[in-house]
mmCIF file of C-alpha atoms in Angstrom:
data_model
loop_
_atom_site.group_PDB
_atom_site.id
_atom_site.type_symbol
_atom_site.label_atom_id
_atom_site.label_comp_id
_atom_site.label_asym_id
_atom_site.label_seq_id
_atom_site.Cartn_x
_atom_site.Cartn_y
_atom_site.Cartn_z
ATOM 1 C CA MET A 250 -45.398 -17.181 -9.333
ATOM 2 C CA ARG A 251 -46.146 -13.559 -7.622
ATOM 3 C CA TYR A 252 -44.898 -11.685 -10.780
ATOM 4 C CA LYS A 253 -46.404 -14.340 -12.810
ATOM 5 C CA PHE A 254 -49.793 -13.533 -11.102
ATOM 6 C CA ILE A 255 -49.439 -9.502 -11.648
ATOM 7 C CA VAL A 256 -48.975 -9.774 -15.058
ATOM 8 C CA VAL A 257 -51.821 -12.047 -16.085
ATOM 9 C CA THR A 258 -54.171 -10.144 -13.385
ATOM 10 C CA PHE A 259 -52.653 -7.287 -15.448
ATOM 11 C CA PHE A 260 -54.292 -8.677 -18.748
ATOM 12 C CA VAL A 261 -57.450 -10.459 -17.023
ATOM 13 C CA PHE A 262 -58.103 -6.424 -16.144
ATOM 14 C CA PHE A 263 -56.948 -5.483 -19.579
ATOM 15 C CA ILE A 264 -59.842 -8.091 -21.064
ATOM 16 C CA GLN A 265 -62.091 -6.775 -18.974
ATOM 17 C CA ILE A 266 -62.235 -3.306 -20.787
ATOM 18 C CA PRO A 267 -65.400 -3.865 -23.528
ATOM 19 C CA GLU A 268 -64.328 -1.251 -25.543
ATOM 20 C CA GLY A 269 -61.065 0.860 -25.181
ATOM 21 C CA PHE A 270 -59.311 3.939 -27.215
ATOM 22 C CA ALA A 271 -55.899 2.162 -27.278
ATOM 23 C CA GLN A 272 -52.912 3.161 -28.700
ATOM 24 C CA VAL A 273 -49.747 1.125 -28.737
ATOM 25 C CA ARG A 274 -46.390 2.945 -28.831
ATOM 26 C CA MET A 275 -42.192 2.342 -29.586
ATOM 27 C CA MET A 276 -40.256 3.792 -26.992
ATOM 28 C CA ALA A 277 -36.736 4.465 -27.211
ATOM 29 C CA GLY A 278 -34.363 7.055 -24.924
ATOM 30 C CA THR A 279 -31.705 7.506 -22.603
ATOM 31 C CA ASN A 280 -31.514 6.945 -19.216
ATOM 32 C CA TYR A 281 -29.307 8.468 -16.265
ATOM 33 C CA SER A 282 -28.753 5.839 -13.095
ATOM 34 C CA ASN A 283 -27.033 5.827 -9.610
ATOM 35 C CA ILE A 284 -27.679 3.837 -6.435
ATOM 36 C CA ARG A 285 -28.485 5.249 -3.425
ATOM 37 C CA HIS A 286 -26.867 3.062 -0.540
ATOM 38 C CA ASP A 287 -25.629 2.274 3.316
ATOM 39 C CA GLY A 288 -22.294 3.780 2.987
ATOM 40 C CA ARG A 289 -20.723 0.567 1.577
ATOM 41 C CA LEU A 290 -19.817 1.680 -1.243
ATOM 42 C CA GLU A 291 -16.803 4.265 -2.452
ATOM 43 C CA LYS A 292 -17.597 7.106 -3.948
ATOM 44 C CA THR A 293 -20.099 6.483 -6.764
ATOM 45 C CA GLN A 294 -21.388 8.618 -9.556
ATOM 46 C CA GLY A 295 -24.504 8.016 -11.830
ATOM 47 C CA GLN A 296 -23.581 7.085 -15.687
ATOM 48 C CA MET A 297 -25.839 7.179 -19.094
ATOM 49 C CA SER A 298 -27.285 4.204 -20.520
ATOM 50 C CA LEU A 299 -30.550 3.133 -22.830
ATOM 51 C CA HIS A 300 -33.763 1.552 -22.526
ATOM 52 C CA LEU A 301 -35.810 0.466 -25.647
ATOM 53 C CA GLY A 302 -39.385 -1.005 -25.243
ATOM 54 C CA VAL A 303 -43.032 -1.442 -26.675
ATOM 55 C CA ASN A 304 -46.242 0.122 -24.207
ATOM 56 C CA ILE A 305 -49.586 -0.134 -24.989
ATOM 57 C CA GLU A 306 -51.907 2.617 -23.138
ATOM 58 C CA VAL A 307 -56.220 2.223 -22.804
ATOM 59 C CA VAL A 308 -58.870 4.162 -21.638
ATOM 60 C CA PRO A 309 -60.643 1.969 -19.631
ATOM 61 C CA LEU A 310 -63.945 4.486 -19.046
ATOM 62 C CA ARG A 311 -65.471 6.137 -21.279
ATOM 63 C CA ASN A 312 -66.962 9.123 -19.121
ATOM 64 C CA ILE A 313 -63.263 9.973 -17.749
ATOM 65 C CA PRO A 314 -61.335 10.022 -21.018
ATOM 66 C CA ASN A 315 -58.203 11.661 -19.324
ATOM 67 C CA LEU A 316 -57.707 9.153 -17.298
ATOM 68 C CA SER A 317 -55.725 5.713 -19.262
ATOM 69 C CA ILE A 318 -54.319 2.807 -17.661
ATOM 70 C CA LYS A 319 -50.705 2.258 -19.246
ATOM 71 C CA THR A 320 -48.173 -0.464 -19.570
ATOM 72 C CA ASP A 321 -44.437 -0.411 -20.749
ATOM 73 C CA LEU A 322 -42.573 -3.667 -21.703
ATOM 74 C CA LEU A 323 -39.218 -2.335 -21.524
ATOM 75 C CA LEU A 324 -35.298 -3.679 -21.911
ATOM 76 C CA ILE A 325 -33.033 -1.208 -19.875
ATOM 77 C CA GLN A 326 -29.670 -0.956 -18.539
ATOM 78 C CA LYS A 327 -29.343 0.940 -14.829
ATOM 79 C CA GLY A 328 -26.280 0.782 -13.057
ATOM 80 C CA TYR A 329 -23.530 2.870 -11.237
ATOM 81 C CA THR A 330 -19.809 3.920 -11.753
ATOM 82 C CA LEU A 331 -17.384 3.451 -8.720
ATOM 83 C CA ARG A 332 -14.508 6.061 -8.475
ATOM 84 C CA LEU A 333 -11.922 4.664 -7.253
ATOM 85 C CA ASP A 334 -7.982 5.502 -6.678
ATOM 86 C CA GLY A 335 -8.688 7.821 -9.711
ATOM 87 C CA SER A 336 -10.249 5.045 -12.097
ATOM 88 C CA ARG A 337 -13.988 4.501 -12.821
ATOM 89 C CA TYR A 338 -15.323 1.340 -12.650
ATOM 90 C CA ARG A 339 -18.519 0.958 -14.580
ATOM 91 C CA VAL A 340 -21.280 -1.657 -13.265
ATOM 92 C CA ASN A 341 -24.036 -1.995 -15.659
ATOM 93 C CA LEU A 342 -27.391 -3.972 -14.063
ATOM 94 C CA GLU A 343 -29.749 -5.058 -17.715
ATOM 95 C CA TYR A 344 -33.245 -5.812 -16.731
ATOM 96 C CA GLY A 345 -36.689 -6.249 -18.614
ATOM 97 C CA SER A 346 -39.065 -4.433 -16.750
ATOM 98 C CA PHE A 347 -42.802 -4.734 -16.848
ATOM 99 C CA ALA A 348 -44.357 -1.343 -15.490
ATOM 100 C CA PRO A 349 -48.094 -0.677 -15.487
ATOM 101 C CA MET A 350 -49.010 2.911 -14.931
ATOM 102 C CA VAL A 351 -51.790 4.954 -14.327
ATOM 103 C CA LYS A 352 -51.856 8.500 -16.509
ATOM 104 C CA TYR A 353 -54.058 11.065 -16.302
ATOM 105 C CA ALA A 354 -54.185 13.627 -19.320
ATOM 106 C CA VAL A 355 -54.026 17.582 -17.323
ATOM 107 C CA MET A 356 -54.077 18.960 -20.412
ATOM 108 C CA GLU A 357 -54.444 17.483 -24.556
ATOM 109 C CA ASP A 358 -50.654 17.252 -24.970
ATOM 110 C CA PHE A 359 -49.581 17.014 -21.267
ATOM 111 C CA SER A 360 -50.430 13.925 -18.937
ATOM 112 C CA ILE A 361 -48.422 13.232 -15.879
ATOM 113 C CA HIS A 362 -48.087 8.971 -14.827
ATOM 114 C CA SER A 363 -47.311 7.386 -11.697
ATOM 115 C CA GLY A 364 -47.264 3.087 -11.310
ATOM 116 C CA VAL A 365 -44.303 0.379 -10.419
ATOM 117 C CA GLU A 366 -41.975 -1.124 -12.450
ATOM 118 C CA PHE A 367 -41.268 -5.243 -11.598
ATOM 119 C CA ASN A 368 -38.115 -5.698 -13.121
ATOM 120 C CA ARG A 369 -36.734 -8.688 -14.095
ATOM 121 C CA PHE A 370 -32.468 -8.871 -13.299
ATOM 122 C CA MET A 371 -31.443 -10.259 -17.022
ATOM 123 C CA GLY A 372 -26.862 -9.655 -16.643
ATOM 124 C CA SER A 373 -25.090 -7.485 -15.201
ATOM 125 C CA ASN A 374 -20.682 -7.073 -15.949
ATOM 126 C CA VAL A 375 -19.823 -8.067 -12.644
ATOM 127 C CA GLY A 376 -20.558 -9.951 -9.858
ATOM 128 C CA GLU A 377 -22.214 -13.339 -10.112
ATOM 129 C CA ASP A 378 -25.748 -14.783 -11.151
ATOM 130 C CA VAL A 379 -26.153 -14.614 -7.363
ATOM 131 C CA THR A 380 -24.907 -11.886 -6.211
ATOM 132 C CA PHE A 381 -27.603 -9.875 -7.674
ATOM 133 C CA ARG A 382 -31.257 -10.174 -7.103
ATOM 134 C CA LYS A 383 -33.175 -11.799 -9.636
ATOM 135 C CA ASN A 384 -36.234 -9.151 -8.873
ATOM 136 C CA GLU A 385 -36.415 -5.813 -8.067
ATOM 137 C CA LYS A 386 -39.668 -3.384 -7.899
ATOM 138 C CA ALA A 387 -39.590 0.647 -8.357
ATOM 139 C CA LEU A 388 -41.892 3.285 -7.831
ATOM 140 C CA PHE A 389 -41.887 6.170 -10.714
ATOM 141 C CA PHE A 390 -43.548 9.501 -11.673
ATOM 142 C CA GLY A 391 -43.260 11.413 -14.962
ATOM 143 C CA PHE A 392 -44.898 13.311 -17.333
ATOM 144 C CA ASP A 393 -45.672 12.928 -21.431
ATOM 145 C CA LEU A 394 -45.434 15.739 -23.964
ATOM 146 C CA PHE A 395 -47.245 15.636 -27.111
ATOM 147 C CA ASN A 396 -49.597 12.640 -26.651
ATOM 148 C CA SER A 397 -52.159 13.146 -29.034
ATOM 149 C CA LYS A 398 -48.942 13.602 -31.938
ATOM 150 C CA ARG A 399 -47.341 10.759 -34.022
ATOM 151 C CA LEU A 400 -44.201 11.211 -31.927
ATOM 152 C CA SER A 401 -43.874 12.401 -28.426
ATOM 153 C CA PHE A 402 -41.610 12.505 -25.369
ATOM 154 C CA TYR A 403 -41.682 11.559 -21.470
ATOM 155 C CA THR A 404 -39.611 12.265 -18.611
ATOM 156 C CA ARG A 405 -39.610 9.630 -15.922
ATOM 157 C CA ALA A 406 -37.943 9.196 -12.457
ATOM 158 C CA SER A 407 -37.591 5.774 -10.710
ATOM 159 C CA PHE A 408 -37.168 4.608 -7.217
ATOM 160 C CA GLY A 409 -35.970 1.421 -6.365
ATOM 161 C CA LEU A 410 -37.998 -0.012 -3.486
ATOM 162 C CA THR A 411 -36.297 -3.623 -2.941
ATOM 163 C CA PRO A 412 -32.316 -3.855 -2.894
ATOM 164 C CA VAL A 413 -31.067 -5.410 -5.638
ATOM 165 C CA LEU A 414 -27.676 -6.488 -3.970
ATOM 166 C CA ASP A 415 -27.171 -9.678 -1.930
ATOM 167 C CA TYR A 416 -24.105 -9.994 -1.210
ATOM 168 C CA TYR A 417 -21.526 -10.472 1.746
ATOM 169 C CA ASP A 418 -20.748 -7.976 4.837
ATOM 170 C CA ILE A 419 -16.290 -8.593 3.908
ATOM 171 C CA ASP A 420 -14.116 -7.221 7.093
ATOM 172 C CA PRO A 421 -10.600 -6.375 5.524
ATOM 173 C CA ILE A 422 -9.090 -8.514 8.263
ATOM 174 C CA GLU A 423 -11.585 -10.886 9.795
ATOM 175 C CA GLY A 424 -13.409 -11.599 6.659
ATOM 176 C CA ILE A 425 -16.962 -12.523 6.241
ATOM 177 C CA GLN A 426 -19.531 -11.084 9.295
ATOM 178 C CA GLY A 427 -23.081 -12.166 7.344
ATOM 179 C CA ARG A 428 -24.891 -11.471 4.034
ATOM 180 C CA ILE A 429 -26.187 -7.839 3.257
ATOM 181 C CA SER A 430 -29.116 -7.067 1.131
ATOM 182 C CA ASP A 431 -28.390 -3.210 -0.540
ATOM 183 C CA LEU A 432 -27.955 -0.922 -3.211
ATOM 184 C CA TYR A 433 -31.553 0.886 -4.395
ATOM 185 C CA THR A 434 -31.850 2.305 -8.269
ATOM 186 C CA THR A 435 -32.518 5.813 -9.009
ATOM 187 C CA THR A 436 -32.905 6.504 -12.563
ATOM 188 C CA ILE A 437 -34.220 9.252 -14.675
ATOM 189 C CA MET A 438 -35.135 8.250 -18.222
ATOM 190 C CA LEU A 439 -35.909 10.814 -20.816
ATOM 191 C CA GLY A 440 -37.177 9.580 -24.591
ATOM 192 C CA ILE A 441 -39.657 9.537 -27.194
ATOM 193 C CA GLN A 442 -42.428 7.088 -28.166
ATOM 194 C CA LEU A 443 -43.756 6.651 -31.825
ATOM 195 C CA ASN A 444 -47.306 6.276 -31.888
ATOM 196 C CA ILE A 445 -47.397 2.870 -34.000
ATOM 197 C CA HIS A 446 -51.689 2.046 -33.442
ATOM 198 C CA HIS A 447 -54.302 4.463 -32.393
ATOM 199 C CA GLU A 448 -57.683 3.853 -32.734
ATOM 200 C CA LYS A 449 -60.862 2.711 -30.612
ATOM 201 C CA ILE A 450 -60.385 -1.421 -30.252
ATOM 202 C CA ARG A 451 -62.657 -4.359 -28.905
ATOM 203 C CA PHE A 452 -60.942 -6.471 -26.567
ATOM 204 C CA MET B 186 -0.248 -23.044 -55.648
ATOM 205 C CA LYS B 187 -0.603 -19.608 -54.313
ATOM 206 C CA LYS B 188 -1.339 -19.710 -50.942
ATOM 207 C CA SER B 189 -4.402 -17.604 -49.007
ATOM 208 C CA GLY B 190 -3.532 -14.995 -46.533
ATOM 209 C CA PHE B 191 -7.344 -15.476 -45.651
ATOM 210 C CA ASN B 192 -7.158 -19.189 -43.416
ATOM 211 C CA THR B 193 -3.924 -17.604 -41.883
ATOM 212 C CA GLY B 194 -5.649 -14.364 -40.751
ATOM 213 C CA LEU B 195 -7.997 -16.183 -39.698
ATOM 214 C CA PHE B 196 -6.028 -18.255 -37.063
ATOM 215 C CA PHE B 197 -4.921 -15.589 -35.651
ATOM 216 C CA ALA B 198 -7.442 -13.258 -35.285
ATOM 217 C CA LEU B 199 -8.902 -16.742 -33.293
ATOM 218 C CA GLY B 200 -5.901 -17.172 -31.669
ATOM 219 C CA ILE B 201 -6.110 -13.172 -30.401
ATOM 220 C CA PHE B 202 -9.766 -12.911 -29.335
ATOM 221 C CA LEU B 203 -8.583 -16.626 -27.115
ATOM 222 C CA SER B 204 -5.641 -15.050 -25.501
ATOM 223 C CA SER B 205 -7.693 -11.989 -24.216
ATOM 224 C CA CYS B 206 -10.181 -14.109 -22.891
ATOM 225 C CA ASP B 207 -10.326 -12.688 -19.596
ATOM 226 C CA GLY B 208 -12.428 -14.660 -16.660
ATOM 227 C CA PHE B 209 -12.447 -11.922 -14.436
ATOM 228 C CA VAL B 210 -15.662 -11.108 -12.631
ATOM 229 C CA PRO B 211 -15.348 -8.119 -10.711
ATOM 230 C CA ASP B 212 -16.868 -7.820 -7.281
ATOM 231 C CA PRO B 213 -19.793 -5.418 -7.230
ATOM 232 C CA ILE B 214 -18.241 -3.328 -3.768
ATOM 233 C CA ASP B 215 -15.168 -2.958 -5.023
ATOM 234 C CA PRO B 216 -15.253 -3.915 -8.383
ATOM 235 C CA ARG B 217 -11.242 -4.121 -8.174
ATOM 236 C CA LEU B 218 -10.898 -7.527 -6.909
ATOM 237 C CA PRO B 219 -12.641 -10.635 -8.240
ATOM 238 C CA VAL B 220 -16.186 -11.359 -6.506
ATOM 239 C CA TYR B 221 -15.999 -13.356 -3.905
ATOM 240 C CA SER B 222 -17.611 -16.527 -4.753
ATOM 241 C CA GLU B 223 -17.858 -20.146 -3.982
ATOM 242 C CA SER B 224 -17.795 -22.407 -7.337
ATOM 243 C CA GLY B 225 -14.221 -23.453 -7.557
ATOM 244 C CA LYS B 226 -13.505 -20.283 -10.141
ATOM 245 C CA ASN B 227 -9.589 -20.688 -9.703
ATOM 246 C CA GLN B 228 -9.613 -17.492 -8.819
ATOM 247 C CA SER B 229 -7.927 -15.108 -5.498
ATOM 248 C CA GLY B 230 -7.035 -11.028 -4.834
ATOM 249 C CA ALA B 231 -6.067 -9.455 -2.069
ATOM 250 C CA MET B 232 -5.533 -5.638 -1.156
ATOM 251 C CA ILE B 233 -1.687 -5.292 -0.150
ATOM 252 C CA ASN B 234 -0.586 -2.371 0.893
ATOM 253 C CA ASN B 235 -3.624 -0.748 -0.841
ATOM 254 C CA LEU B 236 -3.148 -1.441 -4.138
ATOM 255 C CA PRO B 237 -5.376 -4.262 -5.677
ATOM 256 C CA PHE B 238 -3.558 -8.114 -6.706
ATOM 257 C CA LYS B 239 -5.179 -10.553 -7.960
ATOM 258 C CA ASP B 240 -5.026 -14.179 -10.033
ATOM 259 C CA HIS B 241 -7.760 -15.313 -12.221
ATOM 260 C CA PRO B 242 -8.507 -17.492 -15.133
ATOM 261 C CA ARG B 243 -7.274 -16.430 -18.143
ATOM 262 C CA VAL B 244 -8.105 -18.305 -21.141
ATOM 263 C CA THR B 245 -5.284 -18.906 -23.799
ATOM 264 C CA VAL B 246 -4.798 -21.340 -26.481
ATOM 265 C CA PHE B 247 -2.594 -22.991 -24.117
ATOM 266 C CA GLY B 248 -5.292 -23.479 -22.054
ATOM 267 C CA SER B 249 -6.450 -21.942 -18.311
ATOM 268 C CA PRO B 250 -3.241 -22.319 -16.263
ATOM 269 C CA SER B 251 -4.085 -21.221 -12.211
ATOM 270 C CA ASN B 252 -1.728 -19.583 -10.309
ATOM 271 C CA GLY B 253 -2.980 -20.743 -6.973
ATOM 272 C CA TYR B 254 -3.624 -24.211 -5.889
ATOM 273 C CA ILE B 255 -4.672 -25.850 -2.206
ATOM 274 C CA LEU B 256 -3.721 -29.399 -0.881
ATOM 275 C CA ASN B 257 -3.952 -31.747 1.921
ATOM 276 C CA GLN B 258 -0.971 -33.607 2.302
ATOM 277 C CA THR B 259 -2.970 -35.476 4.766
ATOM 278 C CA ASP B 260 -6.445 -34.875 6.685
ATOM 279 C CA THR B 261 -4.453 -33.035 8.812
ATOM 280 C CA THR B 262 -2.876 -30.360 6.935
ATOM 281 C CA LEU B 263 -3.762 -28.126 4.668
ATOM 282 C CA ILE B 264 -1.905 -25.866 1.846
ATOM 283 C CA LEU B 265 -2.916 -22.873 0.305
ATOM 284 C CA GLU B 266 -0.796 -21.292 -1.795
ATOM 285 C CA PHE B 267 -2.052 -18.170 -4.754
ATOM 286 C CA ARG B 268 0.537 -16.358 -6.464
ATOM 287 C CA LEU B 269 -1.491 -12.491 -7.283
ATOM 288 C CA SER B 270 -0.028 -9.743 -9.747
ATOM 289 C CA ASP B 271 -1.003 -6.161 -9.159
ATOM 290 C CA GLN B 272 -3.032 -5.438 -12.138
ATOM 291 C CA ASN B 273 -1.621 -2.049 -12.927
ATOM 292 C CA ASN B 274 1.841 -3.988 -13.462
ATOM 293 C CA LEU B 275 1.590 -7.381 -14.402
ATOM 294 C CA ASN B 276 5.220 -7.865 -13.187
ATOM 295 C CA ASP B 277 4.788 -7.081 -10.056
ATOM 296 C CA VAL B 278 4.051 -10.603 -8.460
ATOM 297 C CA LYS B 279 3.257 -11.732 -5.061
ATOM 298 C CA SER B 280 2.641 -14.718 -2.954
ATOM 299 C CA LEU B 281 0.543 -15.480 -0.349
ATOM 300 C CA HIS B 282 0.924 -18.937 1.243
ATOM 301 C CA PHE B 283 -1.069 -20.733 4.296
ATOM 302 C CA SER B 284 -0.437 -23.880 6.133
ATOM 303 C CA ILE B 285 -3.013 -25.118 8.142
ATOM 304 C CA GLU B 286 -1.688 -27.830 10.585
ATOM 305 C CA LYS B 287 -2.984 -30.141 13.212
ATOM 306 C CA LEU B 288 -6.736 -30.778 11.081
ATOM 307 C CA THR B 289 -9.215 -32.487 13.244
ATOM 308 C CA PRO B 290 -12.456 -34.277 11.950
ATOM 309 C CA GLY B 291 -14.019 -31.416 13.681
ATOM 310 C CA ASP B 292 -12.437 -28.787 11.726
ATOM 311 C CA TRP B 293 -13.251 -30.544 8.081
ATOM 312 C CA LYS B 294 -16.901 -30.599 9.356
ATOM 313 C CA ASP B 295 -16.723 -26.752 10.160
ATOM 314 C CA MET B 296 -15.172 -25.928 7.292
ATOM 315 C CA GLU B 297 -18.671 -27.202 5.334
ATOM 316 C CA LYS B 298 -20.858 -24.782 7.632
ATOM 317 C CA ASP B 299 -22.199 -21.332 6.765
ATOM 318 C CA PHE B 300 -19.381 -19.385 6.059
ATOM 319 C CA GLY B 301 -16.445 -22.018 6.642
ATOM 320 C CA LYS B 302 -13.601 -22.168 9.816
ATOM 321 C CA LYS B 303 -11.378 -19.043 10.879
ATOM 322 C CA PHE B 304 -7.541 -19.974 11.680
ATOM 323 C CA SER B 305 -6.452 -17.139 13.409
ATOM 324 C CA PHE B 306 -2.145 -16.662 12.758
ATOM 325 C CA GLU B 307 -2.040 -16.567 17.076
ATOM 326 C CA ASN B 308 -2.360 -20.472 16.573
ATOM 327 C CA PRO B 309 1.121 -21.427 16.245
ATOM 328 C CA SER B 310 0.128 -24.542 13.967
ATOM 329 C CA ILE B 311 -1.798 -21.737 11.835
ATOM 330 C CA LYS B 312 0.945 -20.066 9.574
ATOM 331 C CA GLY B 313 1.161 -17.406 6.815
ATOM 332 C CA LYS B 314 3.501 -15.609 4.514
ATOM 333 C CA ILE B 315 3.744 -13.460 1.830
ATOM 334 C CA ILE B 316 6.351 -14.108 -0.647
ATOM 335 C CA THR B 317 8.184 -11.184 -2.552
ATOM 336 C CA TYR B 318 10.499 -11.392 -5.363
ATOM 337 C CA SER B 319 13.694 -9.422 -6.371
ATOM 338 C CA ASN B 320 16.947 -9.955 -8.558
ATOM 339 C CA ASP B 321 18.114 -11.205 -4.893
ATOM 340 C CA GLY B 322 15.692 -14.002 -4.480
ATOM 341 C CA GLU B 323 12.671 -14.725 -2.771
ATOM 342 C CA ILE B 324 12.075 -13.028 0.708
ATOM 343 C CA GLU B 325 9.450 -14.343 2.721
ATOM 344 C CA THR B 326 7.362 -12.479 5.203
ATOM 345 C CA LEU B 327 5.584 -14.078 8.169
ATOM 346 C CA ALA B 328 1.721 -12.861 9.000
ATOM 347 C CA GLU B 329 2.301 -11.274 12.932
ATOM 348 C CA SER B 330 -2.012 -11.144 13.214
ATOM 349 C CA GLY B 331 -4.902 -12.041 11.146
ATOM 350 C CA GLN B 332 -6.828 -14.797 10.247
ATOM 351 C CA ILE B 333 -7.829 -17.320 7.244
ATOM 352 C CA THR B 334 -11.063 -18.704 6.941
ATOM 353 C CA VAL B 335 -11.770 -21.623 5.271
ATOM 354 C CA LYS B 336 -15.112 -23.042 3.411
ATOM 355 C CA HIS B 337 -14.970 -26.146 2.232
ATOM 356 C CA ILE B 338 -17.933 -27.148 -0.667
ATOM 357 C CA PRO B 339 -17.371 -30.617 -1.415
ATOM 358 C CA GLY B 340 -20.656 -30.589 -3.946
ATOM 359 C CA SER B 341 -18.856 -27.625 -6.642
ATOM 360 C CA LYS B 342 -15.223 -29.609 -5.553
ATOM 361 C CA ALA B 343 -14.092 -25.654 -4.102
ATOM 362 C CA MET B 344 -12.690 -24.537 -1.581
ATOM 363 C CA ALA B 345 -12.999 -20.779 -0.961
ATOM 364 C CA GLY B 346 -12.786 -18.103 1.957
ATOM 365 C CA THR B 347 -11.307 -14.870 2.897
ATOM 366 C CA PHE B 348 -7.858 -13.838 4.640
ATOM 367 C CA GLY B 349 -6.331 -10.796 5.766
ATOM 368 C CA PHE B 350 -3.040 -9.963 7.653
ATOM 369 C CA THR B 351 -0.178 -7.855 8.840
ATOM 370 C CA ALA B 352 3.088 -8.302 8.282
ATOM 371 C CA GLN B 353 6.899 -6.988 9.287
ATOM 372 C CA ASN B 354 9.905 -8.502 7.755
ATOM 373 C CA ALA B 355 13.693 -7.761 8.933
ATOM 374 C CA SER B 356 14.145 -4.786 7.593
ATOM 375 C CA GLY B 357 10.981 -3.106 8.443
ATOM 376 C CA LYS B 358 9.373 -3.307 5.766
ATOM 377 C CA LYS B 359 5.255 -3.747 6.755
ATOM 378 C CA TYR B 360 2.115 -5.002 4.698
ATOM 379 C CA GLU B 361 -0.927 -5.493 4.937
ATOM 380 C CA ILE B 362 -2.955 -7.876 3.432
ATOM 381 C CA ARG B 363 -6.444 -6.940 3.264
ATOM 382 C CA PHE B 364 -10.213 -7.550 2.083
ATOM 383 C CA GLY B 365 -8.170 -11.235 0.847
ATOM 384 C CA ARG B 366 -10.416 -13.842 -0.657
ATOM 385 C CA TYR B 367 -9.983 -17.378 -2.681
ATOM 386 C CA ASP B 368 -11.975 -19.230 -4.529
ATOM 387 C CA TYR B 369 -10.442 -22.478 -5.972
ATOM 388 C CA PHE B 370 -10.576 -26.278 -7.543
ATOM 389 C CA PHE B 371 -10.177 -28.598 -4.485
ATOM 390 C CA GLN B 372 -10.012 -32.364 -4.457
ATOM 391 C CA ARG B 373 -9.913 -33.661 -1.050
ATOM 392 C CA LEU B 374 -7.087 -36.474 -0.967
#
């Protein structure tokens, strides 16, 4: 319910803008992800995966053209790789991501951005549906290159604010001791954006 | 009439596909073991002397046989047995057998609460053993210390829980069974 409220609020905000300079882009790239945890896991290492999506960017204030509001709609795979007994076990976490952000163009072809990801869990190759939380929030910041060109680049670092795992604290002999909430994602994204719509539009 | 090899090939491909369906759902913290679940997945697993052993449903053309069972002979006795194999050496099979006797109606109620009821092997009515197989036959080694927790979930017709114990046989061979978990279909008789 809270997520629906955020999405609706965001789009109501968008339609309040009488006239804006809007860009719509397709985006795709690779990401390196890992997790932070309370020492519950054996040795973990990051893993490479992919993301794909679209974004829309508007300049809401005509007198501050360098400041824009942008939101990404992404399919992204996060996760971690466990190393146990010399073998690697890859854990994939798939999310649908809604990521509103504020972006500021420092120069014509260089801008910085920061925002919050609202990630909806879509599936995993481990655990059960009840093992992973349905929603994750993450704070991110990054920068964009060659924004004014048809093809541009971006990179972003994202840090999970809420745990993704709801599971059991299992003692080797004594069994379940209680419930735990742990594992926070860390993701570094790198990708390209293709500008597919770029004009002054009336909402 | 010339026989078409296409249908035969398709049949074998389907057979291979079905026989390769693996119902193993890994644990997010230790993916060598099955995830702890309470939904009658017919799976179990444990680290036996630091090696992962497990039983999980494998869908084959002949069905999905389970290598574990839980039954109550009367309302006062519960028998659990899981036949686990080493994931790196499927010929290495070990069985874990538990018998819980003198159960009371209160025990059954406790088994439905929270994480279930814990039964310690220090109680003479509770027995656990590991059964190993060799050319000489079966060797049974009784649990010396440890516990088995039993959670009864009537809604999903399942019985799930955890176990862990240590055992040593007459020849001095030690067994450490750790991080044990099970989740099997169970219908109270």
